[in-house]
Amino acid sequence: MKLKLMIFALMLALIGCAVFAYLWIDRSITLNYVRQSGESSNESNRRLERLLEAAWIGVPEKSVIDELQLQVIKYPAESIVIKKEDGVVWFGEIPFNFEHGRLKSVGGH
């Protein structure tokens, strides 16, 4: 009787270990995919910031702010906030850096 109980407990422990191993591997794979997706998204954002910077470099601050406000009005569901502080205009999480009233750079680079 004790032998059957020990075998049952051992089998149950082995099944538990197999389930935990499966979950661990599955979570590791999922985490890698999420990490790669985040890196890809960040790189895409950096490319778009560089493209926008190249097109708008030297544009007066008022013109840039007017264009950003137009985008806020055009896409109200996105709840984008524009705020200005110390030569930087924030469009959500994206900084627009100004120097002497003209756009110097876009993004955090």
PDB file of C-alpha atoms in Angstrom:
ATOM      1  CA  MET A   1       0.000   0.000   0.000  1.00  0.00           C
ATOM      2  CA  LYS A   2       2.813   2.405   0.927  1.00  0.00           C
ATOM      3  CA  LEU A   3       4.632   1.554  -2.308  1.00  0.00           C
ATOM      4  CA  LYS A   4       1.547   2.388  -4.398  1.00  0.00           C
ATOM      5  CA  LEU A   5       1.118   5.670  -2.533  1.00  0.00           C
ATOM      6  CA  MET A   6       4.792   6.587  -3.073  1.00  0.00           C
ATOM      7  CA  ILE A   7       4.574   5.734  -6.778  1.00  0.00           C
ATOM      8  CA  PHE A   8       1.440   7.858  -7.082  1.00  0.00           C
ATOM      9  CA  ALA A   9       3.127  10.788  -5.300  1.00  0.00           C
ATOM     10  CA  LEU A  10       6.216  10.421  -7.513  1.00  0.00           C
ATOM     11  CA  MET A  11       4.086  10.387 -10.663  1.00  0.00           C
ATOM     12  CA  LEU A  12       2.182  13.436  -9.451  1.00  0.00           C
ATOM     13  CA  ALA A  13       5.465  15.242  -8.719  1.00  0.00           C
ATOM     14  CA  LEU A  14       6.832  14.362 -12.172  1.00  0.00           C
ATOM     15  CA  ILE A  15       3.680  15.624 -13.860  1.00  0.00           C
ATOM     16  CA  GLY A  16       3.889  18.829 -11.819  1.00  0.00           C
ATOM     17  CA  CYS A  17       7.526  19.333 -12.810  1.00  0.00           C
ATOM     18  CA  ALA A  18       6.677  18.742 -16.469  1.00  0.00           C
ATOM     19  CA  VAL A  19       3.864  21.306 -16.313  1.00  0.00           C
ATOM     20  CA  PHE A  20       6.110  23.887 -14.636  1.00  0.00           C
ATOM     21  CA  ALA A  21       8.876  23.245 -17.187  1.00  0.00           C
ATOM     22  CA  TYR A  22       6.403  23.698 -20.039  1.00  0.00           C
ATOM     23  CA  LEU A  23       5.073  26.951 -18.545  1.00  0.00           C
ATOM     24  CA  TRP A  24       8.610  28.258 -17.978  1.00  0.00           C
ATOM     25  CA  ILE A  25       9.659  27.548 -21.569  1.00  0.00           C
ATOM     26  CA  ASP A  26       6.421  28.999 -22.932  1.00  0.00           C
ATOM     27  CA  ARG A  27       6.823  32.212 -20.928  1.00  0.00           C
ATOM     28  CA  SER A  28      10.460  32.532 -21.994  1.00  0.00           C
ATOM     29  CA  ILE A  29       9.523  32.249 -25.667  1.00  0.00           C
ATOM     30  CA  THR A  30       6.668  34.720 -25.236  1.00  0.00           C
ATOM     31  CA  LEU A  31       8.949  37.179 -23.443  1.00  0.00           C
ATOM     32  CA  ASN A  32      11.478  36.973 -26.295  1.00  0.00           C
ATOM     33  CA  TYR A  33       8.761  37.710 -28.871  1.00  0.00           C
ATOM     34  CA  VAL A  34       7.491  40.649 -26.830  1.00  0.00           C
ATOM     35  CA  ARG A  35      11.019  42.006 -26.400  1.00  0.00           C
ATOM     36  CA  GLN A  36      11.717  41.735 -30.148  1.00  0.00           C
ATOM     37  CA  SER A  37       8.406  43.415 -30.949  1.00  0.00           C
ATOM     38  CA  GLY A  38       9.223  46.289 -28.593  1.00  0.00           C
ATOM     39  CA  GLU A  39      12.678  46.735 -30.107  1.00  0.00           C
ATOM     40  CA  SER A  40      11.201  46.712 -33.605  1.00  0.00           C
ATOM     41  CA  SER A  41       8.595  49.284 -32.605  1.00  0.00           C
ATOM     42  CA  ASN A  42      11.228  51.527 -31.004  1.00  0.00           C
ATOM     43  CA  GLU A  43      13.405  51.350 -34.098  1.00  0.00           C
ATOM     44  CA  SER A  44      10.423  52.254 -36.292  1.00  0.00           C
ATOM     45  CA  ASN A  45       9.702  55.249 -34.059  1.00  0.00           C
ATOM     46  CA  ARG A  46      13.328  56.387 -34.298  1.00  0.00           C
ATOM     47  CA  ARG A  47      13.194  56.155 -38.103  1.00  0.00           C
ATOM     48  CA  LEU A  48      10.013  58.212 -38.208  1.00  0.00           C
ATOM     49  CA  GLU A  49      11.516  60.791 -35.849  1.00  0.00           C
ATOM     50  CA  ARG A  50      14.555  61.123 -38.140  1.00  0.00           C
ATOM     51  CA  LEU A  51      12.310  61.448 -41.197  1.00  0.00           C
ATOM     52  CA  LEU A  52      10.162  64.111 -39.525  1.00  0.00           C
ATOM     53  CA  GLU A  53      13.263  65.918 -38.293  1.00  0.00           C
ATOM     54  CA  ALA A  54      14.750  65.997 -41.799  1.00  0.00           C
ATOM     55  CA  ALA A  55      11.535  67.439 -43.217  1.00  0.00           C
ATOM     56  CA  TRP A  56      10.929  70.028 -40.467  1.00  0.00           C
ATOM     57  CA  ILE A  57      14.437  71.047 -39.391  1.00  0.00           C
ATOM     58  CA  GLY A  58      14.623  74.826 -39.099  1.00  0.00           C
ATOM     59  CA  VAL A  59      10.840  75.331 -39.162  1.00  0.00           C
ATOM     60  CA  PRO A  60       9.645  78.052 -36.769  1.00  0.00           C
ATOM     61  CA  GLU A  61       8.287  76.859 -33.426  1.00  0.00           C
ATOM     62  CA  LYS A  62       4.838  78.349 -33.993  1.00  0.00           C
ATOM     63  CA  SER A  63       4.432  76.496 -37.297  1.00  0.00           C
ATOM     64  CA  VAL A  64       5.416  73.189 -35.693  1.00  0.00           C
ATOM     65  CA  ILE A  65       3.055  73.710 -32.748  1.00  0.00           C
ATOM     66  CA  ASP A  66       0.215  74.642 -35.122  1.00  0.00           C
ATOM     67  CA  GLU A  67       0.783  71.445 -37.099  1.00  0.00           C
ATOM     68  CA  LEU A  68       0.923  69.330 -33.941  1.00  0.00           C
ATOM     69  CA  GLN A  69      -2.306  70.912 -32.667  1.00  0.00           C
ATOM     70  CA  LEU A  70      -3.931  70.119 -36.006  1.00  0.00           C
ATOM     71  CA  GLN A  71      -2.996  66.460 -35.495  1.00  0.00           C
ATOM     72  CA  VAL A  72      -4.489  66.505 -31.987  1.00  0.00           C
ATOM     73  CA  ILE A  73      -7.755  67.852 -33.405  1.00  0.00           C
ATOM     74  CA  LYS A  74      -7.693  65.360 -36.289  1.00  0.00           C
ATOM     75  CA  TYR A  75      -7.253  62.335 -33.979  1.00  0.00           C
ATOM     76  CA  PRO A  76      -9.092  63.125 -30.722  1.00  0.00           C
ATOM     77  CA  ALA A  77      -9.430  59.468 -29.706  1.00  0.00           C
ATOM     78  CA  GLU A  78      -5.662  59.226 -29.187  1.00  0.00           C
ATOM     79  CA  SER A  79      -5.767  61.796 -26.350  1.00  0.00           C
ATOM     80  CA  ILE A  80      -2.409  63.323 -27.259  1.00  0.00           C
ATOM     81  CA  VAL A  81      -1.244  66.124 -24.984  1.00  0.00           C
ATOM     82  CA  ILE A  82       0.992  68.946 -26.192  1.00  0.00           C
ATOM     83  CA  LYS A  83       3.053  70.705 -23.553  1.00  0.00           C
ATOM     84  CA  LYS A  84       5.917  73.162 -23.762  1.00  0.00           C
ATOM     85  CA  GLU A  85       8.827  73.369 -21.330  1.00  0.00           C
ATOM     86  CA  ASP A  86      12.325  74.868 -21.655  1.00  0.00           C
ATOM     87  CA  GLY A  87      12.798  74.780 -25.431  1.00  0.00           C
ATOM     88  CA  VAL A  88      11.061  71.432 -25.820  1.00  0.00           C
ATOM     89  CA  VAL A  89       7.542  70.863 -27.090  1.00  0.00           C
ATOM     90  CA  TRP A  90       6.213  67.459 -26.090  1.00  0.00           C
ATOM     91  CA  PHE A  91       3.762  65.777 -28.469  1.00  0.00           C
ATOM     92  CA  GLY A  92       2.694  62.939 -26.222  1.00  0.00           C
ATOM     93  CA  GLU A  93       5.975  61.135 -25.547  1.00  0.00           C
ATOM     94  CA  ILE A  94       7.868  62.665 -28.479  1.00  0.00           C
ATOM     95  CA  PRO A  95      10.097  65.676 -27.774  1.00  0.00           C
ATOM     96  CA  PHE A  96      10.482  68.411 -30.389  1.00  0.00           C
ATOM     97  CA  ASN A  97      13.644  70.331 -29.481  1.00  0.00           C
ATOM     98  CA  PHE A  98      13.908  73.992 -30.423  1.00  0.00           C
ATOM     99  CA  GLU A  99      16.818  76.378 -30.457  1.00  0.00           C
ATOM    100  CA  HIS A 100      16.414  80.108 -31.151  1.00  0.00           C
ATOM    101  CA  GLY A 101      12.743  79.554 -32.077  1.00  0.00           C
ATOM    102  CA  ARG A 102      13.427  76.941 -34.757  1.00  0.00           C
ATOM    103  CA  LEU A 103      13.225  73.154 -34.743  1.00  0.00           C
ATOM    104  CA  LYS A 104      16.597  71.653 -33.940  1.00  0.00           C
ATOM    105  CA  SER A 105      15.740  67.954 -33.537  1.00  0.00           C
ATOM    106  CA  VAL A 106      12.925  65.469 -32.995  1.00  0.00           C
ATOM    107  CA  GLY A 107      13.152  62.654 -30.488  1.00  0.00           C
ATOM    108  CA  GLY A 108      15.461  61.893 -27.636  1.00  0.00           C
ATOM    109  CA  HIS A 109      18.685  61.361 -29.567  1.00  0.00           C
TER     110      HIS A 109
END
